[in-house]
C-alpha cells in the first residue's frame, strides 16, 4: 500500500519558515521549580495541560500578577509566577534541518522488505529489473511521491519508499521514541546548544535526519536536536494504529498526581488511569486491575507486546489475594506508563519492565485494540 509524503511536505514548509525567521525581541522565562504544571486557567484547581522541569524556557505572553500566561512548544496556558525567572532577550529561531527523506539523498538506502521489486519507473505498472533481497543496499538519488530512486552501480531504478531505510530509519513516517525520563531538544547538535524544548520519556518525535550522533527532530512545534543515545528508532509499525494512539494518549498525562480511587485528569490510581485512557478511544474497562486482567482484551505473550497493550502485575503484599495489584500501558522499548503510588514517585510516570520489582511481579498483558 502506497503512502504519501504529506508529512515531509509539511516539514519542508516548516524548514522554509525557520530558515527565513529573523531575530525578534521576546520576553522569556526559565522554570525554577522542579515540577511546574501548565494549567488551562490561572488557578491551582484548573486542569493541568503539561508539566515542566527546572531549566525549561517558556515565552511569557502576559503577566497576571500571581500567574503568567505562557507558551511552550504546542502548549499555551498559565503557570505560577513564583516558579518563573523572567529575562528579556533577543533570540533567533534556529534553522530547521531538511526533512529526513530529502536528507537521505546521496546516502545508502537499505531494503527492509522481502521480495521487493526494483522497477524501471515509479509505478507498480512499470517493468521489474529484478527482485531485491532484504538488506540490499543502494545509493538513494531521489525521493518523490512515495518512491525512492536508487542506483545499484550500473543502472538507476525505483523502489517503493515504504521498504527503504537509512541508518535504520525508515524513509516513510520516520519516528523515534524517547528513552530518557526527560530529554533536551537543543538548537544545534551539541550539548552547548540552547535548550529549545524538553520532551518526556516514551513520547514519539518525528525524525528529520541523523548528524554526527545527533538526531534532528520535530516535536510539538519545536525543531532541534537530540543525542542519539536518548531515543530509539520507533519500531512499532506492526502495532495497530489504535494501540499506538492509546500509548500516545497515556503519555499526555505524565506527571498527573496519584489519587486513590481517581479516574480523571486531576488524579488517577493505576486502574483508573488505564480505564480513563482506554475510554478516550471508545473502550470500556472496569476500575480494577484484576477485573481488567479478567475481562478486558485478549491475552498477549510478553514477547509480542505492542504499544497500547495493558501490562499487569501482582505484588502479594498489596493484592489482598487478588490476581493483580497493578496495571499500566505499554509504550514500546520495554517500557510502560502508569499511575505509580510507589516510593519512587506518586504520579503518572514511565518505568521499565526490566526493573526488578516489575519483572518479578509481572503477570501478563492484554490487548484491547
CSV table of N, CA and C in Angstrom, one decimal, residues 97-209:
chain,number,residue,atom,x,y,z
A,97,UNK,N,16.5,21.7,10.1
A,97,UNK,CA,17.2,20.8,9.1
A,97,UNK,C,16.2,20.3,8.1
A,98,UNK,N,16.7,19.8,7.0
A,98,UNK,CA,15.8,19.3,5.9
A,98,UNK,C,15.1,18.1,6.4
A,99,UNK,N,13.9,17.8,5.9
A,99,UNK,CA,13.1,16.6,6.2
A,99,UNK,C,14.0,15.4,5.9
A,100,UNK,N,13.7,14.3,6.6
A,100,UNK,CA,14.6,13.1,6.5
A,100,UNK,C,14.7,12.6,5.1
A,101,UNK,N,13.5,12.5,4.4
A,101,UNK,CA,13.5,11.9,3.1
A,101,UNK,C,14.4,12.7,2.1
A,102,UNK,N,14.5,14.0,2.2
A,102,UNK,CA,15.4,14.8,1.4
A,102,UNK,C,16.8,14.7,1.8
A,103,UNK,N,17.0,14.6,3.2
A,103,UNK,CA,18.4,14.5,3.7
A,103,UNK,C,19.0,13.2,3.3
A,104,UNK,N,18.2,12.2,3.0
A,104,UNK,CA,18.6,10.8,2.7
A,104,UNK,C,19.3,10.7,1.3
A,105,UNK,N,19.0,11.7,0.4
A,105,UNK,CA,19.5,11.7,-0.9
A,105,UNK,C,21.1,11.7,-0.9
A,106,UNK,N,21.7,10.7,-1.6
A,106,UNK,CA,23.1,10.6,-1.7
A,106,UNK,C,23.7,9.6,-0.7
A,107,UNK,N,22.8,9.1,0.2
A,107,UNK,CA,23.2,8.1,1.2
A,107,UNK,C,22.8,6.7,0.7
A,108,UNK,N,23.4,5.7,1.4
A,108,UNK,CA,23.0,4.3,1.1
A,108,UNK,C,21.6,4.0,1.8
A,109,UNK,N,20.7,3.5,1.0
A,109,UNK,CA,19.5,3.0,1.5
A,109,UNK,C,19.4,1.5,1.6
A,110,UNK,N,18.8,1.0,2.6
A,110,UNK,CA,18.7,-0.4,2.8
A,110,UNK,C,17.3,-0.9,2.6
A,111,UNK,N,17.1,-2.0,1.9
A,111,UNK,CA,15.8,-2.6,1.7
A,111,UNK,C,15.3,-3.3,2.9
A,112,UNK,N,14.1,-3.0,3.4
A,112,UNK,CA,13.7,-3.5,4.6
A,112,UNK,C,12.6,-4.7,4.5
A,113,UNK,N,12.1,-4.9,3.2
A,113,UNK,CA,11.2,-5.9,3.0
A,113,UNK,C,11.8,-7.1,2.3
A,114,UNK,N,11.0,-8.1,2.1
A,114,UNK,CA,11.5,-9.3,1.3
A,114,UNK,C,10.8,-9.3,0.0
A,115,UNK,N,11.5,-9.7,-1.1
A,115,UNK,CA,10.9,-9.8,-2.4
A,115,UNK,C,10.4,-8.4,-2.9
A,116,UNK,N,11.2,-7.4,-2.7
A,116,UNK,CA,10.9,-6.0,-3.1
A,116,UNK,C,11.3,-5.8,-4.6
A,117,UNK,N,10.5,-5.2,-5.4
A,117,UNK,CA,10.8,-5.0,-6.8
A,117,UNK,C,11.6,-3.8,-7.0
A,118,UNK,N,12.6,-3.9,-7.9
A,118,UNK,CA,13.4,-2.8,-8.4
A,118,UNK,C,12.9,-2.5,-9.8
A,119,UNK,N,12.2,-1.4,-10.0
A,119,UNK,CA,11.4,-1.1,-11.2
A,119,UNK,C,12.1,-0.1,-12.1
A,120,UNK,N,11.7,-0.1,-13.3
A,120,UNK,CA,12.2,0.9,-14.3
A,120,UNK,C,11.6,2.3,-14.2
A,121,UNK,N,10.5,2.4,-13.5
A,121,UNK,CA,9.8,3.7,-13.4
A,121,UNK,C,9.0,3.7,-12.0
A,122,UNK,N,8.7,4.9,-11.5
A,122,UNK,CA,8.0,4.9,-10.2
A,122,UNK,C,6.5,4.6,-10.4
A,123,UNK,N,6.2,3.4,-10.7
A,123,UNK,CA,4.8,2.9,-10.9
A,123,UNK,C,4.8,1.4,-10.7
A,124,UNK,N,3.7,0.9,-10.1
A,124,UNK,CA,3.5,-0.5,-10.0
A,124,UNK,C,3.3,-1.2,-11.3
A,125,UNK,N,3.0,-0.4,-12.3
A,125,UNK,CA,2.8,-0.9,-13.7
A,125,UNK,C,4.1,-1.0,-14.5
A,126,UNK,N,5.2,-0.4,-13.9
A,126,UNK,CA,6.5,-0.4,-14.6
A,126,UNK,C,7.1,-1.8,-14.6
A,127,UNK,N,8.0,-2.1,-15.6
A,127,UNK,CA,8.7,-3.3,-15.6
A,127,UNK,C,9.6,-3.5,-14.5
A,128,UNK,N,9.9,-4.7,-14.1
A,128,UNK,CA,10.7,-5.1,-12.9
A,128,UNK,C,12.1,-5.5,-13.5
A,129,UNK,N,13.1,-4.8,-13.0
A,129,UNK,CA,14.5,-5.2,-13.4
A,129,UNK,C,14.9,-6.5,-12.7
A,130,UNK,N,14.7,-6.5,-11.4
A,130,UNK,CA,14.9,-7.8,-10.7
A,130,UNK,C,14.4,-7.6,-9.2
A,131,UNK,N,14.4,-8.7,-8.5
A,131,UNK,CA,13.9,-8.7,-7.1
A,131,UNK,C,15.0,-8.4,-6.1
A,132,UNK,N,14.8,-7.5,-5.2
A,132,UNK,CA,15.8,-7.2,-4.2
A,132,UNK,C,15.6,-8.0,-2.9
A,133,UNK,N,16.7,-8.5,-2.3
A,133,UNK,CA,16.6,-9.2,-1.1
A,133,UNK,C,16.7,-8.2,0.1
A,134,UNK,N,16.1,-8.7,1.2
A,134,UNK,CA,16.1,-7.8,2.4
A,134,UNK,C,17.6,-7.5,2.8
A,135,UNK,N,17.9,-6.3,3.1
A,135,UNK,CA,19.2,-5.8,3.5
A,135,UNK,C,20.0,-5.3,2.3
A,136,UNK,N,19.6,-5.5,1.1
A,136,UNK,CA,20.3,-4.9,0.0
A,136,UNK,C,20.5,-3.4,0.1
A,137,UNK,N,21.6,-2.9,-0.3
A,137,UNK,CA,21.9,-1.5,-0.2
A,137,UNK,C,22.2,-0.9,-1.5
A,138,UNK,N,21.7,0.3,-1.8
A,138,UNK,CA,22.0,1.1,-3.0
A,138,UNK,C,21.9,2.5,-2.6
A,139,UNK,N,22.6,3.3,-3.5
A,139,UNK,CA,22.6,4.8,-3.3
A,139,UNK,C,21.3,5.4,-3.6
A,140,UNK,N,20.7,6.2,-2.7
A,140,UNK,CA,19.5,6.9,-3.0
A,140,UNK,C,19.8,8.2,-3.8
A,141,UNK,N,19.1,8.3,-5.0
A,141,UNK,CA,19.4,9.5,-5.8
A,141,UNK,C,18.2,10.5,-5.9
A,142,UNK,N,17.1,10.0,-5.3
A,142,UNK,CA,15.9,10.9,-5.3
A,142,UNK,C,14.7,10.2,-4.5
A,143,UNK,N,13.9,11.1,-4.0
A,143,UNK,CA,12.7,10.6,-3.3
A,143,UNK,C,11.5,11.5,-3.7
A,144,UNK,N,10.4,10.9,-4.1
A,144,UNK,CA,9.2,11.6,-4.6
A,144,UNK,C,8.0,10.8,-4.7
A,145,UNK,N,6.9,11.3,-4.2
A,145,UNK,CA,5.6,10.6,-4.4
A,145,UNK,C,5.6,9.2,-4.0
A,146,UNK,N,6.2,8.9,-2.8
A,146,UNK,CA,6.2,7.5,-2.3
A,146,UNK,C,7.1,6.5,-3.0
A,147,UNK,N,8.0,7.1,-3.8
A,147,UNK,CA,9.0,6.2,-4.5
A,147,UNK,C,10.4,6.7,-4.2
A,148,UNK,N,11.3,5.7,-4.1
A,148,UNK,CA,12.7,6.0,-3.9
A,148,UNK,C,13.5,5.7,-5.1
A,149,UNK,N,14.2,6.6,-5.7
A,149,UNK,CA,15.1,6.4,-6.9
A,149,UNK,C,16.4,6.0,-6.4
A,150,UNK,N,16.9,4.8,-6.9
A,150,UNK,CA,18.1,4.3,-6.3
A,150,UNK,C,19.1,3.8,-7.5
A,151,UNK,N,20.4,3.8,-7.2
A,151,UNK,CA,21.4,3.4,-8.1
A,151,UNK,C,22.1,2.2,-7.6
A,152,UNK,N,22.1,1.1,-8.4
A,152,UNK,CA,22.8,-0.1,-7.9
A,152,UNK,C,24.2,-0.2,-8.4
A,153,UNK,N,24.7,0.8,-9.1
A,153,UNK,CA,26.1,0.9,-9.6
A,153,UNK,C,26.2,0.7,-11.1
A,154,UNK,N,25.1,0.2,-11.7
A,154,UNK,CA,25.1,0.0,-13.1
A,154,UNK,C,23.9,0.6,-13.8
A,155,UNK,N,22.8,0.8,-13.0
A,155,UNK,CA,21.6,1.4,-13.5
A,155,UNK,C,20.8,2.0,-12.4
A,156,UNK,N,19.9,3.0,-12.7
A,156,UNK,CA,19.0,3.5,-11.7
A,156,UNK,C,17.6,2.9,-11.9
A,157,UNK,N,16.9,2.8,-10.8
A,157,UNK,CA,15.6,2.2,-10.8
A,157,UNK,C,14.8,2.8,-9.6
A,158,UNK,N,13.6,2.2,-9.4
A,158,UNK,CA,12.8,2.7,-8.4
A,158,UNK,C,12.3,1.6,-7.4
A,159,UNK,N,12.2,2.0,-6.1
A,159,UNK,CA,11.7,1.1,-5.1
A,159,UNK,C,10.7,1.8,-4.3
A,160,UNK,N,9.6,1.1,-3.9
A,160,UNK,CA,8.6,1.7,-3.1
A,160,UNK,C,9.2,2.1,-1.8
A,161,UNK,N,9.1,3.4,-1.5
A,161,UNK,CA,9.8,4.0,-0.3
A,161,UNK,C,9.4,3.4,1.0
A,162,UNK,N,8.2,2.7,1.1
A,162,UNK,CA,7.8,2.0,2.3
A,162,UNK,C,8.8,1.0,2.7
A,163,UNK,N,9.7,0.5,1.8
A,163,UNK,CA,10.6,-0.6,2.0
A,163,UNK,C,12.1,-0.1,2.0
A,164,UNK,N,12.3,1.1,2.4
A,164,UNK,CA,13.7,1.6,2.3
A,164,UNK,C,14.0,2.4,3.7
A,165,UNK,N,15.1,2.1,4.2
A,165,UNK,CA,15.6,2.9,5.4
A,165,UNK,C,17.0,3.4,5.2
A,166,UNK,N,17.4,4.4,6.0
A,166,UNK,CA,18.7,4.9,6.0
A,166,UNK,C,19.2,4.9,7.5
A,167,UNK,N,20.3,4.3,7.8
A,167,UNK,CA,20.8,4.2,9.1
A,167,UNK,C,19.8,3.7,10.1
A,168,UNK,N,19.0,2.7,9.6
A,168,UNK,CA,18.0,2.1,10.4
A,168,UNK,C,16.7,2.9,10.5
A,169,UNK,N,16.6,4.1,9.9
A,169,UNK,CA,15.4,5.0,10.0
A,169,UNK,C,14.6,4.8,8.7
A,170,UNK,N,13.3,4.5,8.9
A,170,UNK,CA,12.5,4.3,7.7
A,170,UNK,C,12.3,5.7,7.0
A,171,UNK,N,12.2,5.6,5.6
A,171,UNK,CA,12.0,6.9,4.9
A,171,UNK,C,10.6,7.4,5.1
A,172,UNK,N,9.6,6.5,5.2
A,172,UNK,CA,8.2,6.9,5.4
A,172,UNK,C,7.8,7.0,6.8
A,173,UNK,N,7.4,8.2,7.2
A,173,UNK,CA,6.9,8.5,8.6
A,173,UNK,C,7.9,8.1,9.6
A,174,UNK,N,9.2,8.6,9.5
A,174,UNK,CA,10.2,8.2,10.5
A,174,UNK,C,9.9,8.8,11.9
A,175,UNK,N,10.0,7.9,12.9
A,175,UNK,CA,9.7,8.4,14.2
A,175,UNK,C,10.7,7.8,15.2
A,176,UNK,N,11.0,8.5,16.3
A,176,UNK,CA,11.8,8.0,17.4
A,176,UNK,C,11.0,8.0,18.7
A,177,UNK,N,11.4,7.1,19.6
A,177,UNK,CA,10.7,7.1,20.9
A,177,UNK,C,11.8,7.5,21.9
A,178,UNK,N,11.4,8.4,22.8
A,178,UNK,CA,12.4,9.0,23.8
A,178,UNK,C,12.6,7.9,24.8
A,179,UNK,N,13.9,7.6,25.2
A,179,UNK,CA,14.2,6.6,26.1
A,179,UNK,C,14.6,7.1,27.5
A,180,UNK,N,14.9,8.4,27.6
A,180,UNK,CA,15.2,9.0,28.8
A,180,UNK,C,14.0,9.6,29.5
A,181,UNK,N,14.1,9.9,30.8
A,181,UNK,CA,12.9,10.4,31.5
A,181,UNK,C,12.5,11.8,31.0
A,182,UNK,N,13.5,12.7,30.8
A,182,UNK,CA,13.2,14.0,30.3
A,182,UNK,C,14.4,14.4,29.5
A,183,UNK,N,14.2,14.7,28.2
A,183,UNK,CA,15.3,14.9,27.3
A,183,UNK,C,15.3,16.3,26.7
A,184,UNK,N,16.4,16.9,26.6
A,184,UNK,CA,16.5,18.3,26.0
A,184,UNK,C,16.5,18.2,24.5
A,185,UNK,N,15.7,19.1,23.9
A,185,UNK,CA,15.8,19.4,22.4
A,185,UNK,C,16.7,20.6,22.3
A,186,UNK,N,17.8,20.5,21.6
A,186,UNK,CA,18.7,21.7,21.5
A,186,UNK,C,18.8,22.3,20.2
A,187,UNK,N,19.2,23.6,20.1
A,187,UNK,CA,19.2,24.4,18.9
A,187,UNK,C,20.2,23.9,17.9
A,188,UNK,N,21.3,23.3,18.4
A,188,UNK,CA,22.4,22.8,17.5
A,188,UNK,C,22.7,21.4,18.0
A,189,UNK,N,23.4,20.6,17.1
A,189,UNK,CA,23.7,19.2,17.6
A,189,UNK,C,25.0,19.2,18.5
A,190,UNK,N,24.8,19.8,19.7
A,190,UNK,CA,25.8,19.9,20.7
A,190,UNK,C,25.2,20.1,22.1
A,191,UNK,N,25.8,19.7,23.1
A,191,UNK,CA,25.4,20.0,24.5
A,191,UNK,C,25.5,21.4,24.8
A,192,UNK,N,26.3,22.2,24.0
A,192,UNK,CA,26.4,23.6,24.2
A,192,UNK,C,25.3,24.4,23.6
A,193,UNK,N,24.4,23.7,22.8
A,193,UNK,CA,23.3,24.4,22.2
A,193,UNK,C,22.2,24.8,23.2
A,194,UNK,N,21.5,25.9,22.9
A,194,UNK,CA,20.4,26.3,23.8
A,194,UNK,C,19.3,25.2,23.8
A,195,UNK,N,18.6,25.1,24.9
A,195,UNK,CA,17.5,24.2,25.1
A,195,UNK,C,16.3,24.8,24.4
A,196,UNK,N,15.8,24.2,23.3
A,196,UNK,CA,14.7,24.7,22.6
A,196,UNK,C,13.4,24.3,23.3
A,197,UNK,N,13.4,23.0,23.8
A,197,UNK,CA,12.2,22.5,24.4
A,197,UNK,C,12.7,21.2,25.2
A,198,UNK,N,11.7,20.6,25.9
A,198,UNK,CA,12.0,19.3,26.6
A,198,UNK,C,10.9,18.3,26.2
A,199,UNK,N,11.3,17.0,26.2
A,199,UNK,CA,10.3,16.0,25.8
A,199,UNK,C,10.5,14.8,26.8
A,200,UNK,N,9.4,14.3,27.2
A,200,UNK,CA,9.4,13.2,28.3
A,200,UNK,C,9.5,11.8,27.6
A,201,UNK,N,10.0,10.9,28.5
A,201,UNK,CA,10.3,9.6,28.1
A,201,UNK,C,9.0,8.9,27.5
A,202,UNK,N,9.2,8.1,26.4
A,202,UNK,CA,8.1,7.4,25.8
A,202,UNK,C,7.4,8.2,24.7
A,203,UNK,N,7.6,9.5,24.6
A,203,UNK,CA,7.0,10.3,23.6
A,203,UNK,C,7.6,10.0,22.2
A,204,UNK,N,6.7,10.1,21.2
A,204,UNK,CA,7.2,9.9,19.8
A,204,UNK,C,7.5,11.2,19.2
A,205,UNK,N,8.7,11.3,18.6
A,205,UNK,CA,9.1,12.5,17.9
A,205,UNK,C,9.3,12.2,16.4
A,206,UNK,N,9.1,13.2,15.5
A,206,UNK,CA,9.4,13.0,14.1
A,206,UNK,C,10.9,13.1,13.9
A,207,UNK,N,11.5,12.2,13.1
A,207,UNK,CA,12.9,12.2,12.8
A,207,UNK,C,13.1,12.9,11.5
A,208,UNK,N,14.1,13.8,11.5
A,208,UNK,CA,14.4,14.6,10.3
A,208,UNK,C,15.7,14.2,9.7
A,209,UNK,N,16.7,13.8,10.5
A,209,UNK,CA,18.0,13.4,10.0
A,209,UNK,C,18.8,12.9,11.1
